[in-house]
XYZ file of C-alpha atoms in Angstrom:
780
model
C -3.099 -8.237 -7.735
C -1.296 -6.229 -5.097
C 1.982 -6.836 -3.293
C 2.130 -7.123 0.556
C 3.484 -4.049 2.476
C 6.864 -5.065 3.438
C 9.345 -3.536 5.712
C 12.654 -2.231 4.177
C 15.745 -3.821 5.586
C 18.827 -4.574 4.008
C 19.064 -8.356 4.926
C 15.464 -9.495 5.172
C 12.292 -9.500 3.694
C 9.548 -8.824 6.309
C 5.830 -8.847 6.137
C 4.943 -7.028 9.548
C 1.280 -7.965 9.224
C 0.363 -10.900 7.200
C -2.585 -9.825 4.798
C -4.428 -12.875 3.811
C -5.973 -10.751 0.858
C -2.510 -10.530 -0.638
C -1.302 -14.218 -0.306
C -1.384 -14.816 -3.790
C 1.906 -12.500 -4.251
C 3.308 -13.338 -0.718
C 3.231 -16.979 -1.496
C 5.533 -16.501 -4.448
C 7.639 -13.772 -2.517
C 8.287 -16.420 0.375
C 9.244 -19.201 -1.834
C 12.171 -21.153 -1.009
C 14.261 -23.346 -3.267
C 17.663 -24.827 -3.911
C 17.529 -25.707 -7.833
C 16.273 -29.092 -7.054
C 13.123 -28.728 -4.713
C 11.188 -25.502 -4.255
C 8.256 -24.780 -1.746
C 5.653 -21.911 -2.382
C 5.537 -19.622 0.479
C 2.170 -20.720 1.999
C 0.899 -20.476 5.375
C 1.904 -23.517 7.645
C -1.807 -24.272 8.359
C -2.350 -24.911 4.581
C -5.285 -22.529 4.631
C -6.113 -19.805 3.818
C -3.993 -20.778 0.465
C -4.106 -19.528 -3.152
C -1.644 -22.006 -4.421
C 0.074 -24.911 -2.728
C 2.751 -26.327 -4.298
C 6.323 -28.351 -3.831
C 8.026 -28.586 -7.146
C 10.961 -30.657 -8.200
C 12.975 -29.347 -11.219
C 12.572 -31.933 -14.056
C 9.247 -33.273 -12.709
C 6.290 -32.747 -15.332
C 3.374 -34.113 -17.013
C 2.383 -33.819 -20.515
C -1.033 -32.830 -22.082
C -2.559 -32.978 -25.203
C -2.248 -29.710 -27.492
C -5.184 -28.612 -29.263
C -5.312 -27.123 -32.672
C -8.252 -25.840 -34.774
C -6.077 -26.763 -37.708
C -3.062 -28.798 -36.957
C -0.030 -28.184 -39.121
C 3.193 -30.292 -40.052
C 5.754 -30.017 -37.158
C 3.224 -28.659 -34.617
C 4.323 -30.362 -31.328
C 1.543 -32.903 -30.272
C 1.895 -32.307 -26.625
C 2.187 -29.698 -24.118
C 4.356 -29.918 -20.872
C 3.628 -28.779 -17.338
C 5.292 -28.678 -13.967
C 3.287 -30.359 -11.531
C 3.401 -30.247 -7.630
C 4.731 -33.338 -5.926
C 3.635 -34.517 -2.402
C 3.620 -31.162 -0.221
C 5.199 -31.804 3.213
C 4.720 -28.106 4.418
C 1.419 -28.275 6.133
C 0.934 -28.515 9.768
C -2.592 -27.837 10.733
C -3.291 -26.725 14.223
C -6.554 -27.829 16.398
C -6.813 -26.315 19.843
C -9.432 -27.274 22.353
C -11.344 -29.135 19.333
C -11.426 -26.102 16.996
C -9.366 -25.587 14.030
C -7.066 -22.573 14.201
C -5.863 -20.613 11.147
C -5.836 -17.084 9.969
C -9.193 -16.926 8.856
C -10.986 -18.676 11.705
C -9.184 -16.857 14.440
C -7.919 -13.564 13.809
C -4.472 -13.213 14.843
C -3.194 -10.602 17.537
C 0.300 -10.559 15.836
C 1.094 -12.189 12.531
C 4.438 -11.561 10.836
C 6.736 -13.603 8.229
C 10.249 -12.886 7.637
C 12.609 -14.276 4.640
C 16.235 -13.870 6.193
C 18.651 -13.582 3.335
C 21.497 -14.639 5.431
C 20.202 -17.660 6.968
C 17.960 -18.653 4.009
C 15.028 -19.345 6.188
C 11.413 -18.358 6.255
C 10.267 -17.532 9.911
C 6.728 -16.821 11.039
C 5.393 -15.510 14.355
C 1.567 -15.607 15.168
C -0.226 -15.029 18.417
C -3.837 -15.933 18.856
C -6.156 -15.462 21.545
C -8.833 -18.118 21.479
C -12.537 -17.810 22.479
C -11.488 -19.739 25.614
C -9.300 -16.715 26.528
C -5.865 -18.696 26.361
C -3.183 -16.966 24.238
C -1.058 -19.183 22.051
C 2.307 -18.168 20.375
C 3.239 -20.208 17.258
C 6.633 -19.831 15.749
C 7.553 -21.622 12.502
C 10.850 -21.655 10.466
C 11.425 -23.668 7.224
C 14.155 -24.073 4.825
C 15.301 -25.780 1.490
C 18.871 -26.896 2.291
C 21.256 -25.385 0.055
C 23.911 -28.193 1.207
C 21.586 -31.262 1.402
C 20.204 -31.357 -2.223
C 16.989 -33.214 -1.538
C 16.246 -32.122 1.967
C 13.650 -29.649 3.252
C 12.868 -29.184 7.052
C 10.259 -27.269 8.906
C 10.035 -26.588 12.762
C 6.791 -25.613 14.341
C 6.678 -24.427 17.795
C 3.415 -23.739 19.913
C 3.433 -22.054 23.329
C 0.588 -21.705 25.677
C 1.225 -18.238 27.019
C -1.478 -17.812 29.967
C -3.544 -20.801 30.193
C -3.943 -24.523 29.414
C -4.602 -25.900 26.122
C -5.129 -29.220 24.490
C -3.440 -29.415 21.195
C -3.658 -31.463 18.195
C -1.177 -31.059 15.247
C -1.831 -32.959 12.170
C 1.487 -32.946 9.851
C 0.768 -33.942 6.382
C 2.737 -35.161 3.640
C 0.091 -34.716 1.177
C 0.215 -36.502 -2.354
C -3.065 -34.828 -3.665
C -2.899 -31.090 -3.113
C -5.174 -28.565 -4.681
C -3.887 -28.031 -8.304
C -4.203 -24.949 -10.094
C -5.476 -24.521 -13.477
C -2.940 -24.749 -16.139
C -5.668 -25.940 -18.272
C -5.620 -23.430 -21.045
C -9.715 -23.750 -20.776
C -9.318 -27.104 -22.343
C -11.378 -30.019 -20.604
C -8.970 -32.612 -21.643
C -5.971 -30.719 -20.257
C -7.883 -30.343 -16.909
C -8.665 -34.045 -16.710
C -4.967 -34.710 -17.149
C -3.567 -32.299 -14.931
C -6.052 -32.612 -12.063
C -4.498 -35.807 -11.156
C -1.355 -36.321 -13.057
C 0.033 -38.999 -10.640
C -0.582 -42.733 -10.019
C 0.465 -43.627 -6.360
C 2.422 -46.785 -6.500
C 3.007 -47.345 -2.724
C 2.942 -45.698 0.528
C 3.793 -46.494 3.977
C 3.306 -45.166 7.611
C 5.977 -45.855 10.298
C 6.072 -44.626 13.938
C 7.136 -40.975 13.225
C 6.529 -40.532 9.655
C 6.223 -42.355 6.327
C 6.781 -42.171 2.501
C 5.145 -42.511 -0.718
C 6.048 -43.240 -4.479
C 4.071 -42.199 -7.471
C 4.307 -42.012 -11.139
C 3.178 -39.330 -13.718
C 0.636 -41.147 -15.844
C 1.945 -39.999 -19.169
C 5.393 -38.623 -18.860
C 6.496 -41.563 -16.581
C 8.295 -39.659 -14.112
C 8.750 -41.590 -10.937
C 8.628 -39.434 -7.684
C 9.367 -40.360 -3.923
C 8.780 -38.264 -0.946
C 9.599 -39.287 2.566
C 9.006 -37.524 5.969
C 10.240 -38.212 9.635
C 9.112 -35.958 12.671
C 10.608 -35.580 16.066
C 8.914 -33.986 19.081
C 10.377 -31.830 21.654
C 7.929 -31.395 24.923
C 4.700 -33.306 26.218
C 2.872 -35.101 23.592
C 2.109 -38.476 22.057
C 2.784 -39.210 18.202
C 1.262 -41.536 15.631
C 1.084 -41.868 11.857
C -1.605 -43.213 9.559
C -2.587 -43.289 5.603
C -5.365 -41.329 4.420
C -6.444 -40.224 0.918
C -2.737 -40.401 -0.650
C -1.776 -38.517 2.425
C 0.988 -39.701 5.169
C -0.558 -37.824 8.227
C 1.487 -37.667 11.676
C -0.617 -36.437 14.283
C 0.823 -35.067 17.896
C -1.515 -34.471 20.458
C -0.403 -32.842 23.931
C -1.887 -30.877 26.819
C -0.010 -27.559 27.552
C 0.118 -25.851 30.923
C 0.581 -22.106 30.969
C 4.115 -21.279 29.808
C 4.898 -24.873 28.290
C 5.698 -25.573 24.605
C 5.613 -28.114 22.054
C 8.351 -28.405 19.195
C 7.553 -30.244 16.060
C 10.623 -30.825 13.469
C 9.871 -32.575 10.309
C 12.547 -33.415 7.821
C 11.443 -34.069 4.278
C 13.252 -35.869 1.425
C 12.833 -36.159 -2.383
C 13.864 -38.040 -5.339
C 12.842 -38.725 -8.874
C 13.895 -40.338 -11.984
C 12.570 -40.527 -15.627
C 11.344 -44.221 -16.081
C 12.845 -45.104 -12.796
C 12.453 -48.094 -10.700
C 10.216 -46.982 -7.769
C 12.179 -48.916 -5.156
C 15.443 -47.272 -6.283
C 13.678 -43.759 -6.303
C 12.140 -44.546 -2.753
C 15.604 -45.607 -1.215
C 17.034 -42.052 -2.400
C 14.241 -40.054 -0.771
C 14.653 -42.158 2.459
C 18.297 -41.569 2.292
C 17.881 -37.680 2.081
C 15.540 -37.873 5.259
C 18.335 -39.938 7.166
C 20.836 -37.567 6.154
C 18.848 -34.658 7.109
C 17.781 -36.243 10.393
C 21.245 -37.220 11.169
C 22.464 -33.503 10.693
C 19.557 -32.409 12.911
C 17.894 -28.993 12.761
C 20.893 -26.970 14.130
C 23.173 -28.903 11.760
C 20.995 -28.076 8.939
C 20.709 -24.452 9.950
C 24.592 -24.239 10.577
C 25.097 -25.716 7.034
C 22.736 -23.074 5.453
C 24.317 -20.271 6.980
C 27.835 -21.530 5.868
C 26.685 -21.916 2.205
C 25.164 -18.368 2.183
C 28.135 -16.699 4.105
C 30.394 -17.996 1.161
C 27.902 -16.776 -1.372
C 27.468 -13.262 0.151
C 31.373 -13.106 0.590
C 31.716 -13.460 -3.382
C 28.537 -12.055 -4.640
C 27.106 -9.125 -2.386
C 26.229 -5.810 -3.722
C 25.744 -2.502 -1.967
C 24.073 0.980 -2.955
C 24.034 4.088 -0.933
C 22.040 7.060 -1.696
C 18.415 8.464 -2.075
C 16.170 5.531 -2.449
C 19.080 3.247 -1.678
C 17.642 1.240 1.369
C 14.910 -0.287 -0.880
C 17.051 -0.742 -3.985
C 19.691 -2.657 -1.560
C 16.961 -4.818 -0.119
C 15.524 -5.625 -3.751
C 19.020 -6.384 -5.105
C 19.924 -8.607 -2.292
C 16.634 -10.512 -2.564
C 17.086 -10.971 -6.395
C 20.490 -12.380 -5.763
C 19.216 -14.877 -3.062
C 16.507 -16.004 -5.393
C 18.905 -16.168 -8.235
C 21.296 -18.334 -6.304
C 18.610 -20.336 -4.826
C 16.927 -21.134 -8.142
C 19.907 -23.311 -9.307
C 22.384 -23.681 -6.392
C 22.267 -27.570 -6.500
C 20.355 -28.208 -9.699
C 21.324 -31.094 -11.840
C 19.999 -32.791 -15.016
C 17.207 -30.163 -15.330
C 16.582 -26.774 -16.509
C 15.541 -23.630 -14.665
C 12.039 -22.455 -15.607
C 11.208 -18.809 -16.272
C 9.575 -18.842 -12.772
C 12.228 -21.046 -11.295
C 10.456 -23.347 -8.531
C 8.132 -20.607 -7.105
C 4.912 -21.155 -9.147
C 3.445 -22.508 -12.246
C 3.429 -19.651 -14.499
C 4.683 -20.481 -18.192
C 3.634 -24.148 -17.221
C 7.226 -24.208 -15.568
C 9.043 -23.924 -18.800
C 12.441 -22.750 -19.585
C 12.972 -20.151 -22.221
C 15.714 -18.348 -24.089
C 15.691 -15.818 -21.265
C 17.495 -18.306 -18.847
C 20.550 -18.374 -21.304
C 20.221 -14.893 -22.218
C 19.946 -13.488 -18.449
C 20.235 -16.167 -15.834
C 23.243 -18.256 -17.261
C 25.594 -14.990 -17.736
C 24.689 -13.607 -14.373
C 25.256 -17.010 -12.783
C 28.720 -17.252 -14.904
C 29.985 -14.169 -13.140
C 28.796 -15.221 -9.842
C 28.741 -19.004 -9.505
C 30.313 -20.422 -12.610
C 30.106 -23.819 -11.343
C 26.196 -23.625 -11.078
C 25.961 -21.866 -14.691
C 27.986 -24.835 -15.937
C 25.422 -27.327 -14.767
C 22.720 -25.285 -16.509
C 24.588 -25.466 -19.653
C 25.026 -29.274 -19.180
C 21.390 -29.761 -19.188
C 21.124 -27.501 -22.569
C 23.860 -29.507 -24.075
C 21.957 -32.715 -23.175
C 19.169 -31.516 -25.193
C 21.335 -31.378 -28.336
C 20.105 -34.457 -30.000
C 16.509 -33.393 -29.450
C 17.441 -30.315 -31.159
C 18.716 -32.001 -34.145
C 15.619 -34.055 -34.277
C 13.714 -30.865 -34.389
C 15.891 -29.334 -37.121
C 15.291 -32.262 -39.132
C 11.477 -31.942 -38.765
C 11.792 -28.163 -39.907
C 13.898 -29.529 -42.873
C 16.959 -27.664 -41.786
C 20.562 -28.802 -41.130
C 22.349 -28.594 -37.598
C 20.180 -28.320 -34.624
C 17.581 -25.949 -33.488
C 16.852 -25.518 -29.709
C 13.275 -25.517 -28.549
C 11.828 -22.326 -27.657
C 9.624 -23.530 -24.555
C 10.333 -26.723 -23.019
C 11.084 -28.851 -19.908
C 12.763 -31.957 -21.279
C 14.332 -30.421 -24.524
C 11.184 -31.297 -26.765
C 9.537 -28.239 -28.107
C 6.067 -27.733 -26.688
C 4.888 -24.393 -27.979
C 1.894 -24.235 -29.942
C 2.135 -20.865 -31.359
C 4.974 -21.075 -34.103
C 5.111 -17.070 -34.838
C 6.411 -16.554 -31.261
C 8.228 -19.898 -30.941
C 9.600 -21.543 -33.926
C 9.978 -18.606 -35.682
C 12.147 -16.896 -32.918
C 15.306 -18.793 -34.247
C 17.416 -16.277 -32.399
C 17.262 -18.755 -29.153
C 19.961 -20.931 -31.126
C 22.328 -17.968 -31.190
C 21.594 -16.915 -27.466
C 22.186 -20.568 -26.287
C 25.480 -20.313 -28.068
C 26.160 -16.964 -26.565
C 25.737 -18.283 -22.958
C 28.035 -21.232 -23.678
C 30.739 -18.708 -25.281
C 30.477 -16.185 -22.406
C 30.963 -19.135 -19.962
C 34.079 -20.261 -21.642
C 35.432 -16.685 -21.939
C 34.586 -15.775 -18.252
C 36.019 -18.946 -16.840
C 39.032 -19.327 -19.301
C 38.202 -22.944 -19.641
C 39.399 -25.048 -22.613
C 36.795 -26.520 -25.038
C 34.938 -29.119 -22.836
C 33.490 -32.429 -24.309
C 31.202 -32.597 -21.392
C 29.528 -29.301 -22.559
C 29.322 -30.423 -26.178
C 30.528 -26.656 -27.146
C 32.185 -27.676 -30.342
C 29.178 -29.905 -31.567
C 27.033 -26.886 -30.435
C 28.564 -24.299 -32.310
C 28.910 -26.499 -35.461
C 25.384 -27.593 -35.577
C 23.930 -24.007 -35.047
C 26.263 -22.484 -37.539
C 24.941 -25.300 -40.018
C 21.352 -24.286 -39.013
C 21.970 -20.635 -39.975
C 23.481 -21.475 -43.306
C 20.473 -23.700 -44.090
C 18.086 -20.865 -43.297
C 20.034 -18.140 -44.750
C 19.112 -16.705 -48.253
C 21.893 -14.903 -50.616
C 20.502 -12.266 -53.074
C 21.296 -11.225 -56.297
C 23.619 -8.701 -55.043
C 25.373 -11.006 -52.532
C 23.450 -9.739 -49.278
C 22.877 -12.439 -46.927
C 19.131 -12.637 -45.317
C 17.402 -14.225 -42.474
C 13.546 -14.377 -43.550
C 10.561 -15.145 -41.681
C 11.866 -14.487 -38.356
C 10.894 -13.354 -34.973
C 12.983 -11.277 -32.774
C 12.949 -10.789 -28.966
C 9.969 -8.368 -29.222
C 6.794 -10.326 -29.377
C 4.816 -7.491 -31.074
C 6.611 -7.772 -34.010
C 6.429 -11.347 -35.600
C 7.554 -13.221 -38.403
C 9.588 -10.481 -40.336
C 12.476 -10.433 -42.663
C 16.019 -9.326 -41.458
C 15.402 -8.810 -37.827
C 18.631 -6.862 -36.754
C 18.891 -8.715 -33.535
C 18.636 -12.075 -35.116
C 20.913 -11.331 -38.124
C 23.747 -9.897 -35.980
C 23.420 -12.722 -33.225
C 23.771 -15.331 -36.358
C 26.667 -13.342 -37.517
C 28.407 -13.607 -34.049
C 27.300 -17.479 -33.999
C 28.941 -18.182 -37.281
C 32.203 -16.257 -36.325
C 32.472 -18.226 -33.048
C 32.097 -21.337 -35.059
C 34.702 -20.366 -37.503
C 37.172 -19.484 -34.715
C 36.414 -22.791 -32.814
C 37.157 -24.758 -36.189
C 40.380 -23.011 -36.668
C 41.631 -23.344 -33.029
C 40.716 -26.979 -32.447
C 41.751 -29.340 -35.116
C 40.161 -32.416 -33.388
C 36.861 -30.820 -33.783
C 37.077 -30.411 -37.347
C 38.062 -33.997 -38.099
C 35.374 -35.377 -35.552
C 32.410 -33.224 -36.977
C 33.680 -33.495 -40.754
C 34.091 -29.575 -40.893
C 36.158 -28.743 -43.937
C 37.893 -25.421 -44.831
C 35.256 -24.827 -47.554
C 32.539 -24.726 -44.896
C 34.330 -22.450 -42.484
C 35.064 -20.149 -45.498
C 31.294 -20.270 -46.147
C 30.645 -19.338 -42.499
C 33.072 -16.355 -42.577
C 31.721 -15.085 -45.855
C 27.954 -15.288 -44.671
C 28.979 -13.435 -41.473
C 30.737 -10.646 -43.651
C 27.527 -10.437 -45.966
C 24.855 -10.163 -42.968
C 22.306 -7.679 -44.380
C 21.527 -5.095 -41.510
C 18.720 -2.649 -42.389
C 19.384 1.030 -42.373
C 16.828 3.946 -42.723
C 18.853 6.776 -44.278
C 16.023 9.312 -43.654
C 15.649 8.716 -39.728
C 19.494 7.719 -39.387
C 18.420 4.518 -37.317
C 18.315 0.901 -37.855
C 14.842 -0.328 -38.679
C 14.317 -3.102 -36.090
C 13.448 -5.332 -39.224
C 12.992 -4.682 -43.068
C 10.566 -1.612 -43.320
C 9.750 -1.309 -39.536
C 10.274 2.367 -39.574
C 7.608 2.567 -42.442
C 4.913 0.884 -40.352
C 1.981 2.793 -38.899
C 2.690 4.463 -35.529
C 0.739 3.303 -32.504
C -1.513 6.101 -30.967
C -0.188 5.702 -27.526
C -2.239 8.613 -25.977
C -5.419 6.889 -27.166
C -4.598 3.431 -25.394
C -3.174 4.511 -21.991
C -5.890 2.021 -20.389
C -5.384 -0.907 -22.559
C -1.882 -2.675 -21.197
C -0.732 -5.139 -21.560
C -1.612 -4.596 -25.323
C -2.032 -8.427 -26.227
C -5.123 -8.478 -23.913
C -6.809 -5.664 -25.465
C -5.887 -5.863 -29.213
C -5.351 -8.555 -31.829
C -1.898 -9.388 -33.120
C -2.996 -8.660 -36.503
C -3.287 -4.923 -35.586
C -0.007 -5.071 -33.350
C 2.211 -6.766 -35.714
C 1.638 -3.933 -38.467
C 2.414 -1.047 -35.775
C 5.729 0.617 -34.568
C 5.165 -0.621 -31.008
C 7.242 -2.879 -28.938
C 6.519 -5.300 -26.184
C 10.410 -5.580 -25.241
C 13.665 -4.217 -26.069
C 14.645 -5.674 -29.369
C 17.051 -3.499 -31.354
C 18.088 -2.076 -28.253
C 19.179 -5.429 -26.925
C 21.326 -5.890 -29.992
C 23.031 -2.620 -28.794
C 24.261 -4.292 -25.787
C 24.981 -7.958 -27.091
C 26.124 -6.838 -30.528
C 28.092 -3.753 -29.369
C 30.894 -4.036 -31.950
C 28.223 -3.404 -34.746
C 27.296 -0.167 -33.895
C 28.926 3.388 -33.601
C 28.467 5.496 -30.539
C 26.125 7.845 -32.628
C 24.034 4.698 -33.761
C 23.551 3.699 -30.213
C 22.356 7.156 -29.457
C 19.966 7.411 -32.162
C 18.662 4.053 -32.128
C 17.929 4.262 -28.224
C 16.211 7.609 -28.722
C 13.910 6.144 -31.432
C 13.072 2.709 -29.624
C 12.560 4.222 -26.277
C 9.725 6.157 -27.826
C 8.034 2.925 -28.951
C 8.691 0.451 -26.144
C 5.738 -0.356 -23.515
C 7.619 -3.069 -21.359
C 4.628 -5.356 -21.484
C 7.445 -7.865 -20.767
C 9.558 -7.884 -17.651
C 12.550 -8.674 -19.830
C 12.658 -5.170 -21.091
C 13.745 -3.038 -18.106
C 17.206 -4.682 -17.323
C 18.181 -4.441 -21.112
C 17.010 -0.686 -21.381
C 18.918 0.014 -18.139
C 22.214 -1.282 -19.574
C 21.863 0.643 -22.889
C 20.702 3.886 -21.412
C 23.832 3.836 -19.060
C 25.799 2.869 -22.078
C 24.540 5.811 -23.891
C 25.152 8.064 -21.107
C 21.920 8.412 -19.348
C 22.765 7.006 -15.954
C 19.754 8.519 -14.081
C 17.376 6.879 -16.523
C 19.310 3.661 -16.193
C 18.967 4.049 -12.624
C 15.040 4.119 -12.764
C 14.945 1.130 -15.025
C 17.212 -0.906 -12.635
C 14.850 -0.012 -9.792
C 11.889 -1.368 -11.992
C 13.373 -4.558 -12.726
C 14.862 -5.094 -9.331
C 11.439 -4.341 -7.563
C 9.302 -6.147 -10.158
C 8.179 -8.960 -7.685
C 8.666 -7.139 -4.335
C 6.090 -4.485 -5.853
C 4.299 -6.812 -8.242
C 5.171 -4.551 -10.802
C 3.657 -6.770 -13.811
C 0.645 -7.530 -11.748
C 1.410 -11.224 -12.172
C 3.849 -12.235 -9.518
C 1.372 -14.608 -8.066
C 2.194 -17.175 -11.120
C 5.749 -17.275 -9.718
C 9.066 -15.046 -9.783
C 10.212 -13.201 -12.748
C 13.543 -14.987 -12.743
C 15.106 -13.380 -16.040
C 14.240 -9.992 -14.103
C 15.724 -11.442 -10.936
C 19.178 -11.933 -13.029
C 18.713 -8.704 -15.083
C 18.673 -6.621 -12.077
C 21.978 -7.739 -11.244
C 22.977 -7.422 -14.765
C 21.620 -3.819 -14.836
C 23.677 -2.842 -11.946
C 27.075 -4.364 -13.164
C 26.639 -4.190 -16.826
C 24.502 -0.839 -16.782
C 26.051 1.350 -13.868
C 29.334 -0.685 -13.766
C 29.808 -0.671 -17.499
C 30.970 -4.462 -17.306
C 31.496 -6.467 -20.590
C 32.719 -9.813 -20.460
C 32.876 -10.559 -24.219
C 36.630 -9.867 -24.976
C 39.757 -11.251 -23.739
C 39.933 -8.740 -20.964
C 37.216 -7.814 -18.325
C 36.012 -4.235 -19.136
C 34.548 -1.741 -16.919
C 33.033 1.724 -17.510
C 31.405 2.810 -14.499
C 28.788 5.754 -14.014
C 27.146 7.037 -10.971
C 23.678 8.311 -11.164
C 22.807 11.588 -9.393
C 20.592 9.736 -6.743
C 23.414 7.284 -5.628
C 26.550 8.073 -3.723
C 28.108 4.672 -3.789
C 27.812 1.248 -5.537
C 29.683 -1.977 -4.927
C 29.486 -5.456 -6.455
C 31.441 -8.702 -6.721
C 32.060 -10.928 -9.674
C 34.268 -14.224 -10.620
C 36.600 -13.605 -13.419
C 39.014 -16.593 -14.551
C 38.847 -17.908 -11.063
C 39.460 -14.690 -9.315
C 36.850 -12.900 -7.118
C 36.845 -9.179 -7.839
C 35.192 -6.229 -5.883
C 34.245 -3.030 -7.864
C 33.206 0.050 -5.670
C 32.316 3.219 -7.259
C 31.992 6.616 -5.499
C 32.201 10.189 -6.514
C 36.012 10.089 -5.756
C 36.308 7.190 -8.352
C 36.231 3.561 -8.729
C 38.088 0.914 -6.758
C 38.909 -2.577 -8.146
C 40.106 -5.225 -5.498
C 41.217 -8.761 -6.002
C 39.360 -10.640 -3.018
C 40.128 -14.098 -3.966
C 42.716 -15.769 -6.159
C 46.077 -15.181 -7.482
C 47.151 -12.093 -9.454
C 47.722 -9.989 -11.550
C 44.293 -9.570 -13.295
C 44.182 -7.060 -16.179
C 41.026 -5.261 -16.022
C 40.465 -2.659 -18.590
C 38.787 0.572 -16.879
C 37.412 3.285 -19.250
C 39.564 2.046 -21.833
C 42.776 1.875 -19.701
C 44.408 -1.586 -19.109
C 45.502 -1.942 -15.536
C 46.921 -4.687 -13.584
C 44.918 -5.606 -10.143
C 47.279 -7.522 -7.665
C 46.461 -9.100 -4.143
C 46.653 -6.375 -1.468
C 46.904 -3.639 -4.293
C 43.646 -2.207 -5.345
C 43.478 -0.122 -8.506
C 41.816 3.230 -8.257
C 40.635 5.187 -11.265
C 38.790 8.643 -11.279
C 35.089 8.513 -11.981
C 34.300 9.813 -15.394
C 31.521 12.122 -16.274
C 29.104 10.640 -18.771
C 28.575 12.560 -21.889
C 25.386 11.792 -23.884
C 25.127 12.875 -27.552
C 21.355 13.286 -27.402
C 19.014 14.378 -24.550
C 17.441 11.711 -22.163
C 15.178 9.889 -24.409
C 11.562 9.665 -23.607
C 8.925 6.903 -23.509
C 5.396 6.331 -24.599
C 2.903 8.310 -22.491
C 2.406 6.477 -19.151
C 5.004 3.843 -19.900
C 7.744 5.739 -17.998
C 9.981 3.339 -15.839
C 7.735 2.053 -12.807
C 9.549 2.856 -9.582
């Protein structure tokens, strides 16, 4: 797959000439969402098209999982996000002939995603066989203010001659459905037509429909209303589960027709169809009442506030492209969850069907921590959904004969739906990752224990889970056996360092909570003996060490595995598509950062010398077949005194979709990398750490950059951090002071109107810049 050619601009992503051969990627890049509803960036005419889709967070269908040999505890059903009624299509017929980008080659064809207005704009000029020239301008938005509202404005102008127009505006319940079928005809049968249409209605200027998924019992309603400006007649009819509004007009030279459509969506699990339809209708009424200009103004107001508290700036060699990429990532990160409620964010957000729309540990690992520092209220809503899955996590632990709760590895509604247990159920670190996201949010916001987030219950239940899995050896060491860490090329191992250290932190956080909150102890029947056992296990966690190489084996005996011959396999990436896991699991080759991620998330467990040696060792063995890795490597490279290498990794993660680095952006955005790019900047080059009582910064500036600046929210105050060659300035932008910020180890007080300035330190590396496997250097 190849990415479209894009202009480099700090506030827009513009495709100056739409290339229909690159639509698979551009449809993803130009997606719009607000966390509740998302639209693929397809062309208005609906064709040509690779994957049409309008998605609602939490709307999915189940399908049967097939196992050659079913085992106890295997999930019986998979889950897949499905497209709801798509209202983006406006087909154009001129003088009796359909006009689209394939039937008539445009003289001009460009699209622009405006990161400040939150709109996708398209400009097309066609010269028809009759000689008439038409200009078409369209603009669409997914409202960041009106949760359930999308809107499209489609303008046709006859430039130099008369034209007879027919516009067919669809709300289509049955759209082309891509094949998330896994090659199984039973799955194809289920997902090809997941909805049963319950009712539909056509009115004078639009209509609505209600449908129910056949297996998961999700009721979805969609509604649409149109407004026409200019000459034309309007009529609506029902056809093949489609509400079709037709506008006909005769335009003289210089005349134009403007069609505005407002769409509303609603859904409920096991909901009453009438109630759900009322919600969709209300959304359309609200959007129509605001009108097009009102929707645009509200969109700009929301984004003005967002950029005022979240903008980033970079100056230097290659800075304009990086600047654009970082703002694009921030826009998509915010849009992925801005108004989300009672649903998870999937690994692809609402931009595509990759991973079937499932949420994974990387949402709590990267997306939630980034949003916690940018939009803590949005992060809190994501944590509320995860907290709502606690009872399902308890049931899953019971199935596995474990105490406490174990959260799903991949899911949409909280139930585990991964059929491959070595890379899912065995990856128990997900529980500590979830706990870390909750704990960081509490620390960053300064909030007390909140029953609404069930943090106390989650801490206690996950601590009990680790205790039921841990094994105490004859010498007193505490082990976790048969685990899979973040690296998916090393599965089902003993004493994965990342997992062990994250479990240690989980146990200590639970012990601290029990001692801080007496009410928690009584409510959950936590006795002092249990708290002592948590602390004792944490103190006894076994951490493998290779005395000869002076590094941490990623897991027991990892450094004794056979080395991978990288020079012999330069054309076989990603490795899992060319080599069996039975081979990969026995080699020293990593899909993504694992032990290196522990160097960041568990920094108190490593000395500076260990960080330097571990990074050097694992850089030479990590091939980054996962998009998650570059952000982690960027942070730790900066931590180890290699800012230039950190910048190269930062570029890779920021450009992962705009350049289609992984070759699969057509399936949807890499949302963890989208969040990871911001973390690579602030935690990497900015040296930000938010895991202690005071906020910490330790900025570095790569040779290629002259300036970086970013914003963050800490304990309800907005701070701006700017680093130049002269030093770092921390400014309190919003909120009352003072705020204590630890910069390069010195605690400083930041007050309103009194920025703090600190000289820029020169990073000192204990070892030379590490090297990567041949051909797997950062892809920038």
